[in-house]
PDB file of C-alpha atoms in Angstrom:
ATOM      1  CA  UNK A   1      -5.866   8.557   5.987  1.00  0.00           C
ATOM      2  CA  UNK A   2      -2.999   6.123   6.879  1.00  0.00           C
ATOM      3  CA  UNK A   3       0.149   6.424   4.886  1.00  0.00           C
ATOM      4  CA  UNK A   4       2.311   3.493   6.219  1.00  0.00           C
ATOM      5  CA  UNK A   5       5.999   3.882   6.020  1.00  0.00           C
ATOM      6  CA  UNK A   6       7.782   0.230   5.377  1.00  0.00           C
ATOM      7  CA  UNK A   7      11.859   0.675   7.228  1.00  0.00           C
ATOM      8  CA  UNK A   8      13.516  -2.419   7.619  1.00  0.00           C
ATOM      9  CA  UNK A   9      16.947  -4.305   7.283  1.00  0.00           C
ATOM     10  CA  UNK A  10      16.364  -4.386   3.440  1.00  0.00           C
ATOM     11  CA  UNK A  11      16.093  -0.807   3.368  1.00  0.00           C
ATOM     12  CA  UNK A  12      18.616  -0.322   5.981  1.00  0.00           C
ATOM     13  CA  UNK A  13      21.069  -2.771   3.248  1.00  0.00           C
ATOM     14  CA  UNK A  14      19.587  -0.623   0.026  1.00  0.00           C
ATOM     15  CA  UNK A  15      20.764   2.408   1.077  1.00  0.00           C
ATOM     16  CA  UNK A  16      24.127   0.887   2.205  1.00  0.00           C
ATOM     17  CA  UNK A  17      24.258  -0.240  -1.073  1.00  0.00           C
ATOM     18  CA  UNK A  18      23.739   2.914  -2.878  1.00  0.00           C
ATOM     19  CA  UNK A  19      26.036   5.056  -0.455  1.00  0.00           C
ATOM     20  CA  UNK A  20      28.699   2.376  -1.773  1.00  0.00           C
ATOM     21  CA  UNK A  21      27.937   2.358  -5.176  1.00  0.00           C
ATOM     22  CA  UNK A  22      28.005   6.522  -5.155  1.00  0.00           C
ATOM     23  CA  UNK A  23      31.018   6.561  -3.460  1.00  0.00           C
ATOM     24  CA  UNK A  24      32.831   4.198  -6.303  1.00  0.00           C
ATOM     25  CA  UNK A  25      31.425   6.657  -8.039  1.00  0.00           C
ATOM     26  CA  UNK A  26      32.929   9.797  -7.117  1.00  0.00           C
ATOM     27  CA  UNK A  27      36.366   7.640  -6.806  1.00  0.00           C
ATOM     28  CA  UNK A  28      36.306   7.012 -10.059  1.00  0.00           C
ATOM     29  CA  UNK A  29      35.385  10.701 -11.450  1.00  0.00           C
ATOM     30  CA  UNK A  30      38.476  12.069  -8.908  1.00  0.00           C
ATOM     31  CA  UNK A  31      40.737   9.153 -10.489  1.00  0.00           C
ATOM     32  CA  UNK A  32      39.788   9.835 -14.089  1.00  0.00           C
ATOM     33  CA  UNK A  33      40.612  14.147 -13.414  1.00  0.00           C
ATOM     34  CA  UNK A  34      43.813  12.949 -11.978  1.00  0.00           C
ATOM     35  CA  UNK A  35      45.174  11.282 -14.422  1.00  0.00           C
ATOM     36  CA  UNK A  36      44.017  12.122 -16.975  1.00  0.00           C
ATOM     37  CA  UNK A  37      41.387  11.021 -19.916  1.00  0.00           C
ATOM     38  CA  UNK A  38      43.908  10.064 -22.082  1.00  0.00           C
ATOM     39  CA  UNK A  39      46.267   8.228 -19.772  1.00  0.00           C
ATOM     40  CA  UNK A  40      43.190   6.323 -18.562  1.00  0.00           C
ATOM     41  CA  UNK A  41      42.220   5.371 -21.874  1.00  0.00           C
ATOM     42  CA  UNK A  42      45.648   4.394 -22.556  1.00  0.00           C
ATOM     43  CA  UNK A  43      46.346   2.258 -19.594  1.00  0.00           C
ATOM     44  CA  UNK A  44      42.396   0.660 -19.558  1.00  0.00           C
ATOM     45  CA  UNK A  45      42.146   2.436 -16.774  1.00  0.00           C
ATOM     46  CA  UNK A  46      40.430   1.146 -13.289  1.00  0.00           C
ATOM     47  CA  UNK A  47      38.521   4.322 -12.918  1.00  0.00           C
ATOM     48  CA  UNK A  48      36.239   2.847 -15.755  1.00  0.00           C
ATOM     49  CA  UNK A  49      35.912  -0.388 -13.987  1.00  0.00           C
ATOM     50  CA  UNK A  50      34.542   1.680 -10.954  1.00  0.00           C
ATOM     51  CA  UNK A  51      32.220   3.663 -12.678  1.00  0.00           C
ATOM     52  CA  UNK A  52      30.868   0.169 -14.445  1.00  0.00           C
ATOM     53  CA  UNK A  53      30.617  -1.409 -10.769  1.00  0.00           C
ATOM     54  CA  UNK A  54      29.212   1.260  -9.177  1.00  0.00           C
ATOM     55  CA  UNK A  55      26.621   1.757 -11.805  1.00  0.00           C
ATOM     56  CA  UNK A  56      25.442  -1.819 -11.414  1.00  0.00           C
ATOM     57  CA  UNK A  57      25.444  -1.878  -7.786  1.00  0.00           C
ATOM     58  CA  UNK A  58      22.524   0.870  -8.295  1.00  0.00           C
ATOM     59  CA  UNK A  59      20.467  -0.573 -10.609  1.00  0.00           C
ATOM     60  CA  UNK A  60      20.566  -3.564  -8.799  1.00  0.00           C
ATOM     61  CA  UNK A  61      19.733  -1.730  -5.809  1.00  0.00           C
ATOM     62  CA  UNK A  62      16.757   0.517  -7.373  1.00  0.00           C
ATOM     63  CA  UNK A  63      15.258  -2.773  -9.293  1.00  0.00           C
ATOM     64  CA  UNK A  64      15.058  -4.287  -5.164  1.00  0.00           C
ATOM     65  CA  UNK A  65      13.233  -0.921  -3.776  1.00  0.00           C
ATOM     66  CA  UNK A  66      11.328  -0.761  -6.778  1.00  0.00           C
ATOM     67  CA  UNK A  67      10.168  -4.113  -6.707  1.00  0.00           C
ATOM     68  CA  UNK A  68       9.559  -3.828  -2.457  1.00  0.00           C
ATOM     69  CA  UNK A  69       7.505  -1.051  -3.097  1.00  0.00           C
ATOM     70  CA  UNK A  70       5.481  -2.420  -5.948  1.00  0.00           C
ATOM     71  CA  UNK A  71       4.750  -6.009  -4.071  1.00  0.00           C
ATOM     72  CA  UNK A  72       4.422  -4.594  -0.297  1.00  0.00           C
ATOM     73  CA  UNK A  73       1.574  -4.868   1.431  1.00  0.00           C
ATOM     74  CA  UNK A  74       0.219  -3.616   4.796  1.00  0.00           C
ATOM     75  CA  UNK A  75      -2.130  -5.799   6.921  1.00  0.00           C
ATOM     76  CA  UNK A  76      -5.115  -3.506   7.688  1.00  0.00           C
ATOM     77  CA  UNK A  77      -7.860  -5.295   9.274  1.00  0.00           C
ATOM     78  CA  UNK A  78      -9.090  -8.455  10.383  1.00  0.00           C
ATOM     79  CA  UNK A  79     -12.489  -9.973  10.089  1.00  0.00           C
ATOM     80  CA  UNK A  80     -14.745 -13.126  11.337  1.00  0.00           C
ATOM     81  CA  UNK A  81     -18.222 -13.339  10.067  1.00  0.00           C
ATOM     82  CA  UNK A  82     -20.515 -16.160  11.614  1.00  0.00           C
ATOM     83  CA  UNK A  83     -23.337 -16.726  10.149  1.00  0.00           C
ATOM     84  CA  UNK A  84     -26.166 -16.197  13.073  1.00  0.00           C
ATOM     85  CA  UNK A  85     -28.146 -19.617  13.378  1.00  0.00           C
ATOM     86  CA  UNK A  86     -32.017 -19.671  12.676  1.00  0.00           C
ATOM     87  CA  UNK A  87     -31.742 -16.000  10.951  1.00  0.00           C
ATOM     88  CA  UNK A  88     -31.472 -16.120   7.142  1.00  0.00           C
ATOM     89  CA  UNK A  89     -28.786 -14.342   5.077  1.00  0.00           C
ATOM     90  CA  UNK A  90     -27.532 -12.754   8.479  1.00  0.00           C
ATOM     91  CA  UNK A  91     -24.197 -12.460   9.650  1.00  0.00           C
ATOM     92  CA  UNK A  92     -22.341 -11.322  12.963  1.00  0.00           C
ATOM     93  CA  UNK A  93     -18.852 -10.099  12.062  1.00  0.00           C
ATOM     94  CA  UNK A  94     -16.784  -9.244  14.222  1.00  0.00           C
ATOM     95  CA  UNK A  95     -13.766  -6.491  12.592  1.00  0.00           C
ATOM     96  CA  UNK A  96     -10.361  -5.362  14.091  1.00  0.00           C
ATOM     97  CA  UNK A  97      -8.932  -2.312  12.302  1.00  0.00           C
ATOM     98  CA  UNK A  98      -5.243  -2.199  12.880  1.00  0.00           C
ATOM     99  CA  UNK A  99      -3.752   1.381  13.933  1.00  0.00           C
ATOM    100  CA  UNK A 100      -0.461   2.960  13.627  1.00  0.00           C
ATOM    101  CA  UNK A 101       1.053   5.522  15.650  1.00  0.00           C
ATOM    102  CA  UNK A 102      -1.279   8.041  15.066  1.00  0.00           C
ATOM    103  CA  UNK A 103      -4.449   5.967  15.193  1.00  0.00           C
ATOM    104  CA  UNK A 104      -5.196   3.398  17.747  1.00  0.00           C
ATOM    105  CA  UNK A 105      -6.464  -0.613  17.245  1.00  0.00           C
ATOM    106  CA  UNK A 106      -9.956  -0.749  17.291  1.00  0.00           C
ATOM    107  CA  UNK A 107     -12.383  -3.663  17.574  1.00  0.00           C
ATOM    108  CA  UNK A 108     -15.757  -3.790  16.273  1.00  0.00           C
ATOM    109  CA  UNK A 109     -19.279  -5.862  15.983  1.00  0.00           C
ATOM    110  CA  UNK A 110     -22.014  -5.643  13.655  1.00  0.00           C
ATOM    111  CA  UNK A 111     -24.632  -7.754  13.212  1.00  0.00           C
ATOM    112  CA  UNK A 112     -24.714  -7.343   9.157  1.00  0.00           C
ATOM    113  CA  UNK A 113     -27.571  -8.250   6.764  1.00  0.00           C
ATOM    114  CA  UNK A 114     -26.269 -10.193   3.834  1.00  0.00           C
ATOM    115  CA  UNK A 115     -24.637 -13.919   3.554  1.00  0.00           C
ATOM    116  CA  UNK A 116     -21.088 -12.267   2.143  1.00  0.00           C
ATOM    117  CA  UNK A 117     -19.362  -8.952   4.123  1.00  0.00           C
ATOM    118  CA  UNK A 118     -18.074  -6.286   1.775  1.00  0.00           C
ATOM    119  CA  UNK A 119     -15.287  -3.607   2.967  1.00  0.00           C
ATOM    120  CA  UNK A 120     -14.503  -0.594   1.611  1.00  0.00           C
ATOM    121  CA  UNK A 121     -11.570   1.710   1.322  1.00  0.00           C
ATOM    122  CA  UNK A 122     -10.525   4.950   0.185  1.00  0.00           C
ATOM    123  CA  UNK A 123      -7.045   4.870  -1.119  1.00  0.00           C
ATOM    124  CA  UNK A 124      -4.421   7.373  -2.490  1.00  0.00           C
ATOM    125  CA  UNK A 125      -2.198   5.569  -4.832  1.00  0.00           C
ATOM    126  CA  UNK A 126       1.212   6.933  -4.741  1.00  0.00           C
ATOM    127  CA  UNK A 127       3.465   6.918  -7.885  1.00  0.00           C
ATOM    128  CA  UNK A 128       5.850   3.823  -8.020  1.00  0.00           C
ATOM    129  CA  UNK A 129       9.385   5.789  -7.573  1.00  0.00           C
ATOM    130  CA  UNK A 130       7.341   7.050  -4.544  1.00  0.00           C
ATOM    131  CA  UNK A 131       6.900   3.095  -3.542  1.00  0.00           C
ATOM    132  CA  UNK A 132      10.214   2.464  -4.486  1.00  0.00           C
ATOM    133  CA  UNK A 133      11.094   4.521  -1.192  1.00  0.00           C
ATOM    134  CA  UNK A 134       9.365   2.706   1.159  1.00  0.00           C
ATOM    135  CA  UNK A 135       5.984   4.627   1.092  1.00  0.00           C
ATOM    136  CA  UNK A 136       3.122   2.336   1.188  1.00  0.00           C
ATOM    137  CA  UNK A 137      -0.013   4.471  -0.705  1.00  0.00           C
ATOM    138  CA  UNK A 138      -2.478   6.388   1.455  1.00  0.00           C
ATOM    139  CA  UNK A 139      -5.675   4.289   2.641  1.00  0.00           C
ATOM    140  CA  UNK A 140      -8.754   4.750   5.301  1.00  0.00           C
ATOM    141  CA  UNK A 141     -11.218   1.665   5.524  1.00  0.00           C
ATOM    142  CA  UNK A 142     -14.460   4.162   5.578  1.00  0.00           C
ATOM    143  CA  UNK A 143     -17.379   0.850   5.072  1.00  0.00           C
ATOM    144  CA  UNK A 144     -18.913  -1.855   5.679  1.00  0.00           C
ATOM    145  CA  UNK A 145     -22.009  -3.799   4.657  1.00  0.00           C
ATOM    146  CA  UNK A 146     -23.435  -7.122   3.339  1.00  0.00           C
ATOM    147  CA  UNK A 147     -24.499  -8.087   0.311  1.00  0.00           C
ATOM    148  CA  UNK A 148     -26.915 -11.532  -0.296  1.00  0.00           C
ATOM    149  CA  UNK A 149     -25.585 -14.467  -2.569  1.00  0.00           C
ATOM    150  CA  UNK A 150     -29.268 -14.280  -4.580  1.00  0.00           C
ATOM    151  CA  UNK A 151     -29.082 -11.350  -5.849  1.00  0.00           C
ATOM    152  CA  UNK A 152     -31.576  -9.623  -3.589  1.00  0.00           C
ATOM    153  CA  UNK A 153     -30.749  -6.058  -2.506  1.00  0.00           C
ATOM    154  CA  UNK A 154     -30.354  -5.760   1.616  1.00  0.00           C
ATOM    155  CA  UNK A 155     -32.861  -3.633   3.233  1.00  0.00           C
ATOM    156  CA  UNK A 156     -29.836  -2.513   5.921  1.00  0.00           C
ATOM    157  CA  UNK A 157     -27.978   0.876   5.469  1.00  0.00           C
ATOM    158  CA  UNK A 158     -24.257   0.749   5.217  1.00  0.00           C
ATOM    159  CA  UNK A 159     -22.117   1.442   8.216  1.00  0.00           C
ATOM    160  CA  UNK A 160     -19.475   4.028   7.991  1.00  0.00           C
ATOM    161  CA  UNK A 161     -16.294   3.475  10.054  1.00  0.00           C
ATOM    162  CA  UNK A 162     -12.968   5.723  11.020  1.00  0.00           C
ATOM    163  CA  UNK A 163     -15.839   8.571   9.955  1.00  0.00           C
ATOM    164  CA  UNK A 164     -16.868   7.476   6.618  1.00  0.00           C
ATOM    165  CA  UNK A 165     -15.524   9.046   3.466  1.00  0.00           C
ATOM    166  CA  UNK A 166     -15.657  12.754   4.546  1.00  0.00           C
ATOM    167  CA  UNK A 167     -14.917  14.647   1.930  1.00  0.00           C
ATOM    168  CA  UNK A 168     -12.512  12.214  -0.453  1.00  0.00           C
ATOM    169  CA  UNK A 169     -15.111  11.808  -3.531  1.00  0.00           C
ATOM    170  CA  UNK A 170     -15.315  15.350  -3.497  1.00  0.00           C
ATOM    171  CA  UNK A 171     -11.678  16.008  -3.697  1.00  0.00           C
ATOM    172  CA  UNK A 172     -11.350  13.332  -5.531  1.00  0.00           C
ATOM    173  CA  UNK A 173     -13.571  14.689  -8.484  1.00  0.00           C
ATOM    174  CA  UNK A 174     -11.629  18.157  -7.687  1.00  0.00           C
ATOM    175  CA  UNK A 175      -8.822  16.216  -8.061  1.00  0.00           C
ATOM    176  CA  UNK A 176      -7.274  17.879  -4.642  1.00  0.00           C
ATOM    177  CA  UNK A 177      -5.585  14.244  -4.386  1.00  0.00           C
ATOM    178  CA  UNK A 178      -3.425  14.644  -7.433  1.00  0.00           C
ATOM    179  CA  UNK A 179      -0.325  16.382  -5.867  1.00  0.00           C
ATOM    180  CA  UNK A 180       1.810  15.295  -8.592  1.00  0.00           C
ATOM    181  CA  UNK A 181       4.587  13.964  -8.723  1.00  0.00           C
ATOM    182  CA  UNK A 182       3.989  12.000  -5.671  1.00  0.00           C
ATOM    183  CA  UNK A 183       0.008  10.604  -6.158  1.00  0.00           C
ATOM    184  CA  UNK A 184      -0.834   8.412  -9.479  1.00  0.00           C
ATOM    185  CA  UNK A 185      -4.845   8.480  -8.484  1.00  0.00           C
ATOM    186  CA  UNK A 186      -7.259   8.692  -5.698  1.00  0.00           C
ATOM    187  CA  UNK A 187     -10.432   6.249  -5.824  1.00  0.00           C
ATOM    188  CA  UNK A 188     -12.585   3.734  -3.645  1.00  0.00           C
ATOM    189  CA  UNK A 189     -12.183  -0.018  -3.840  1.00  0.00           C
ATOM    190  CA  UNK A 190     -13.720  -2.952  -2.063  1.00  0.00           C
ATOM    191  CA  UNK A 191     -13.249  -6.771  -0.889  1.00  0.00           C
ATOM    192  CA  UNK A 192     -16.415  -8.936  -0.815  1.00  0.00           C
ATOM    193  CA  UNK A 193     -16.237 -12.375   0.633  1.00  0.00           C
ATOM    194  CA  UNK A 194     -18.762 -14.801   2.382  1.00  0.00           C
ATOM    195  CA  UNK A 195     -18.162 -15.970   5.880  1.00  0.00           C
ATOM    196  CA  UNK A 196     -14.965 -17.145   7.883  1.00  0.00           C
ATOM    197  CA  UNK A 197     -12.095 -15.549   9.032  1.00  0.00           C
ATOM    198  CA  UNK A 198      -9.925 -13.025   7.099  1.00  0.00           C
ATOM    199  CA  UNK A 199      -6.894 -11.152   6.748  1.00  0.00           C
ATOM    200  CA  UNK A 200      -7.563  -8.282   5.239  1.00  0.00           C
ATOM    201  CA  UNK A 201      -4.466  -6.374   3.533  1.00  0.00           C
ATOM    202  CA  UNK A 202      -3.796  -3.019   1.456  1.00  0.00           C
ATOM    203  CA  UNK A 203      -1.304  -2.681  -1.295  1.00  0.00           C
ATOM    204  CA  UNK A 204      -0.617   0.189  -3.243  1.00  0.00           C
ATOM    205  CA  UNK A 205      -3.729  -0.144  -5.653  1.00  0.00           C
ATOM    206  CA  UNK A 206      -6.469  -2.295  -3.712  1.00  0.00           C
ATOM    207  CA  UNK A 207      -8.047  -3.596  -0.833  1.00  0.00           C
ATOM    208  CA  UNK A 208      -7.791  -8.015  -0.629  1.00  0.00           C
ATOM    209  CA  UNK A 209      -8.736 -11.067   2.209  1.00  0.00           C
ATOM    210  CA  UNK A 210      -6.746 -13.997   2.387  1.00  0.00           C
ATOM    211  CA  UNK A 211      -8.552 -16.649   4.674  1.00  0.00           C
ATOM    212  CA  UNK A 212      -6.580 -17.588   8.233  1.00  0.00           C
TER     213      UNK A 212
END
């Protein structure tokens, strides 16, 4: 299971933005014991113009993270299917799976029954304020098989890949997934799409292709 981590400038800049904001903050609390809550009312006091910046400098700031981590998305795998000429609702399709530092690039090809490819994941969708923070949800691509435009069931087993599914249905159903207050849900989800080349990205509640 991959939990990708998104650290950039923006974040880099968020948090800058919130240190600033909490520091107006705690000016303005200091300034409003010194002098007093009655002077400062008396004198429309600047501490309360601090406190009303540095309150909007944070929403601002959590609305951006919140809306990063709601709308990111991380680029999983990559995919060409061919049709194979002279051979019927068959496919060759060749699939990268993209790594991170704890699990290398791989590249793959199957010769898959089927004239559209269909890719599965397992993925552990975090809870937005979880998001917000620059945690993408959990995912491992565990499948992939073909399915025929006619309706007709393929005679070809699905292949498993990074392992299969292990034991996730299981503790899914046992809920072992739902550490709360950091995982919303835990489930499997697919993309199905006929032949050509594909991007194939994860977001924090599915699995999509975009053509290339």
């Amino acid at each position: 299971m991959v939990f990708p981590v998104t650290f950039g400038w923006i974040q880099i800049l968020l948090i800058v933005l919130a240190v600033g904001a909490l520091a107006l903050l705690v000016t303005a609390v200091f300034k409003a014991r010194k002098v007093g809550l009655r002077v400062l009312a008396g004198r429309g006091a600047g501490a309360v113009g601090l406190v009303l910046v540095a309150v909007v400098i944070l929403w601002i700031t959590t609305l951006l993270q919140t809306f990063l981590g709601l709308t990111g998305e991380v680029k999983a795998a990559h995919i060409v299917a061919t049709p194979i000429a002279g051979q019927d609702h068959e496919m060759n399709v060749d699939l990268t799976l993209y790594g991170d530092k704890d699990h290398g690039e791989q590249h793959l090809t199957y010769k898959v029954e089927g004239d559209m490819w269909v890719l599965q994941a397992d993925i552990v969708e975090l809870e937005p304020w979880v998001n917000a923070l620059g945690f993408n949800s959990g995912y491992k691509i565990t499948r992939l098989y073909g399915q025929r435009l006619d309706g007709i069931a393929t005679k070809q087993n699905q292949i498993f890949l990074n392992g299969g599914d292990g034991d996730f249905f299981k503790d899914m159903k046992d809920q072992s997934w739902y550490t709360k207050p950091f995982v919303k849900s835990a489930y499997g989800n697919a993309v199905i799409a006929i032949n050509g080349s594909y991007d194939v990205f994860i977001s924090r509640d599915a699995i999509k292709a975009r053509p290339t």
